[in-house]
Tab-separated table of C-alpha atoms in Angstrom:
chain	number	residue	atom	x	y	z
S	1	MET	CA	65.211	122.440	117.308
S	2	PHE	CA	66.239	119.155	118.956
S	3	LYS	CA	64.353	117.096	116.325
S	4	PHE	CA	66.088	119.028	113.540
S	5	MET	CA	69.522	118.343	115.062
S	6	LEU	CA	68.653	114.689	115.644
S	7	ARG	CA	67.618	114.289	111.990
S	8	GLY	CA	70.881	115.903	110.887
S	9	VAL	CA	72.942	113.571	113.071
S	10	CYS	CA	71.000	110.542	111.787
S	11	ALA	CA	71.457	111.639	108.166
S	12	ALA	CA	75.189	112.206	108.704
S	13	GLY	CA	75.491	108.791	110.371
S	14	ALA	CA	73.643	107.109	107.510
S	15	LEU	CA	75.894	108.788	104.930
S	16	TYR	CA	79.003	107.819	106.883
S	17	CYS	CA	77.934	104.172	107.097
S	18	THR	CA	76.978	104.101	103.413
S	19	PHE	CA	80.367	105.319	102.246
S	20	GLU	CA	82.429	103.562	104.923
S	21	TYR	CA	80.796	100.134	104.659
S	22	GLY	CA	78.659	100.184	101.515
S	23	MET	CA	80.160	102.001	98.561
S	24	CYS	CA	82.621	104.649	97.431
S	25	PHE	CA	83.778	106.590	94.393
S	26	THR	CA	87.041	105.894	92.566
S	27	ILE	CA	88.792	108.066	89.987
S	28	CYS	CA	90.342	105.801	87.360
S	29	SER	CA	93.682	106.299	85.652
S	30	GLY	CA	95.591	104.468	82.950
S	31	ASP	CA	94.629	103.019	79.587
S	32	SER	CA	94.163	99.370	80.565
S	33	MET	CA	90.340	99.434	80.730
S	34	GLN	CA	89.677	101.384	77.523
S	35	SER	CA	87.093	101.277	75.823
S	36	THR	CA	84.960	100.709	78.930
S	37	ILE	CA	86.651	103.092	81.377
S	38	TYR	CA	88.962	105.972	80.428
S	39	PRO	CA	91.502	107.928	82.497
S	40	GLY	CA	89.653	110.483	84.635
S	41	ASP	CA	86.362	108.558	84.665
S	42	ILE	CA	84.741	108.260	88.082
S	43	VAL	CA	83.177	104.931	89.010
S	44	LEU	CA	80.951	103.879	91.894
S	45	ASN	CA	82.003	100.657	93.569
S	46	GLU	CA	80.323	98.625	96.286
S	47	TYR	CA	81.845	96.466	99.015
S	48	TRP	CA	79.132	93.864	99.647
S	49	SER	CA	80.215	91.612	96.759
S	50	VAL	CA	83.691	91.395	98.281
S	51	PHE	CA	82.414	90.548	101.772
S	52	SER	CA	79.987	87.946	100.419
S	53	ARG	CA	82.526	86.625	97.882
S	54	SER	CA	79.943	86.908	95.109
S	55	ILE	CA	82.246	88.390	92.467
S	56	LYS	CA	81.952	86.520	89.183
S	57	LYS	CA	83.499	86.469	85.708
S	58	GLY	CA	82.818	89.666	83.804
S	59	ASP	CA	82.648	91.890	86.899
S	60	VAL	CA	84.974	94.893	87.061
S	61	VAL	CA	86.802	95.207	90.383
S	62	ILE	CA	88.997	97.708	92.208
S	63	PHE	CA	91.925	96.056	94.011
S	64	ARG	CA	95.266	96.918	95.559
S	65	SER	CA	98.113	96.257	93.152
S	66	PRO	CA	100.115	93.152	94.127
S	67	GLU	CA	103.220	94.942	92.805
S	68	LYS	CA	102.557	98.399	94.294
S	69	PRO	CA	100.346	97.940	97.389
S	70	LEU	CA	99.732	101.677	97.821
S	71	GLU	CA	98.042	101.873	94.400
S	72	ASN	CA	94.596	100.655	93.356
S	73	ARG	CA	93.902	99.006	90.013
S	74	CYS	CA	90.705	98.559	88.015
S	75	LYS	CA	90.367	95.368	85.926
S	76	ARG	CA	87.780	92.874	84.687
S	77	VAL	CA	87.531	89.434	86.312
S	78	THR	CA	88.222	86.755	83.694
S	79	GLY	CA	88.666	83.811	86.061
S	80	VAL	CA	87.543	82.756	89.527
S	81	GLU	CA	88.897	80.111	91.899
S	82	GLY	CA	89.074	76.707	90.267
S	83	ASP	CA	89.190	78.032	86.685
S	84	ILE	CA	92.019	76.989	84.398
S	85	MET	CA	93.329	80.024	82.525
S	86	PRO	CA	95.100	79.471	79.184
S	87	HIS	CA	98.213	81.563	78.745
S	88	THR	CA	100.536	82.375	75.846
S	89	MET	CA	104.202	83.228	76.261
S	90	GLN	CA	104.206	86.865	75.134
S	91	LEU	CA	107.541	88.036	76.460
S	92	ASP	CA	109.722	86.637	73.695
S	93	PRO	CA	108.501	86.477	70.052
S	94	GLU	CA	110.427	83.222	69.625
S	95	PHE	CA	108.068	81.500	72.102
S	96	ARG	CA	104.697	82.970	71.017
S	97	ASP	CA	103.366	79.540	70.069
S	98	ILE	CA	104.054	77.993	73.480
S	99	TYR	CA	100.872	77.650	75.513
S	100	TYR	CA	100.450	76.682	79.117
S	101	SER	CA	97.651	77.025	81.613
S	102	ARG	CA	97.406	78.080	85.218
S	103	LEU	CA	94.847	77.176	87.843
S	104	VAL	CA	93.236	80.047	89.739
S	105	PRO	CA	93.780	79.045	93.395
S	106	ARG	CA	91.170	79.149	96.110
S	107	GLY	CA	90.543	82.692	97.370
S	108	HIS	CA	91.927	84.354	94.223
S	109	LEU	CA	90.662	86.067	91.065
S	110	PHE	CA	92.253	86.295	87.627
S	111	VAL	CA	91.916	89.861	86.311
S	112	GLU	CA	92.709	91.430	82.939
S	113	GLY	CA	92.320	94.867	81.401
S	114	ASP	CA	89.862	95.319	78.520
S	115	ASN	CA	92.710	96.932	76.553
S	116	MET	CA	94.984	93.904	76.822
S	117	HIS	CA	97.928	95.470	74.989
S	118	ALA	CA	98.127	98.333	77.514
S	119	SER	CA	97.392	96.308	80.635
S	120	ARG	CA	99.617	94.887	83.336
S	121	ASP	CA	97.411	92.295	85.010
S	122	SER	CA	97.162	88.672	86.180
S	123	ARG	CA	98.950	87.550	83.026
S	124	HIS	CA	102.023	89.270	84.500
S	125	TYR	CA	101.704	88.998	88.292
S	126	GLY	CA	99.363	86.036	88.683
S	127	PRO	CA	95.954	85.687	90.323
S	128	VAL	CA	94.940	88.400	92.801
S	129	PRO	CA	94.066	87.334	96.380
S	130	TYR	CA	90.536	88.231	97.489
S	131	GLY	CA	92.099	90.138	100.391
S	132	LEU	CA	93.392	92.780	97.952
S	133	VAL	CA	89.980	93.375	96.332
S	134	ARG	CA	88.455	96.676	97.497
S	135	GLY	CA	85.129	96.623	95.667
S	136	LYS	CA	83.075	95.767	92.598
S	137	VAL	CA	82.396	98.562	90.102
S	138	ILE	CA	78.654	98.989	89.582
S	139	ALA	CA	78.467	102.195	87.527
S	140	LYS	CA	80.450	104.822	85.702
S	141	ILE	CA	79.152	108.187	86.923
S	142	TRP	CA	81.547	110.644	85.263
S	143	PRO	CA	81.614	112.124	82.688
S	144	PRO	CA	77.873	112.891	82.666
S	145	SER	CA	77.654	112.169	78.933
S	146	ASP	CA	78.783	108.579	79.556
S	147	ILE	CA	76.919	107.525	82.723
S	148	GLN	CA	76.319	103.780	82.545
S	149	GLN	CA	75.915	100.651	84.594
S	150	ILE	CA	78.982	98.403	84.452
């Protein structure tokens, strides 16, 4: 009986550590990542890439919104520290042909939604500090018909 209880405690401890320090599930909302991730999709994200600062261009990350810190966002990394990001003035049609660039500072990521017309991202609020990044998305696990590695 003692061995059975000990195994149960060890299994519970391993599960706790896995989901507290290793990975977690996130339910996505919003249209900004369509056609990769849709509202209601559940993704699995891991923390190690954040701790080791090994996030690279093309990765999809979960981060706290710089504008609404109680909300998480899901976007694709399009620039890492040191990159120069081209930018077009999109706020006023009169200035659509004006281009400028911005440098992604040290310790920051430039993130954009795959559905750029429905996304509020680094083009609006600037590069995201690494400290706001919660994890890197590694797989979409719901709905079952669309399970895939990201």
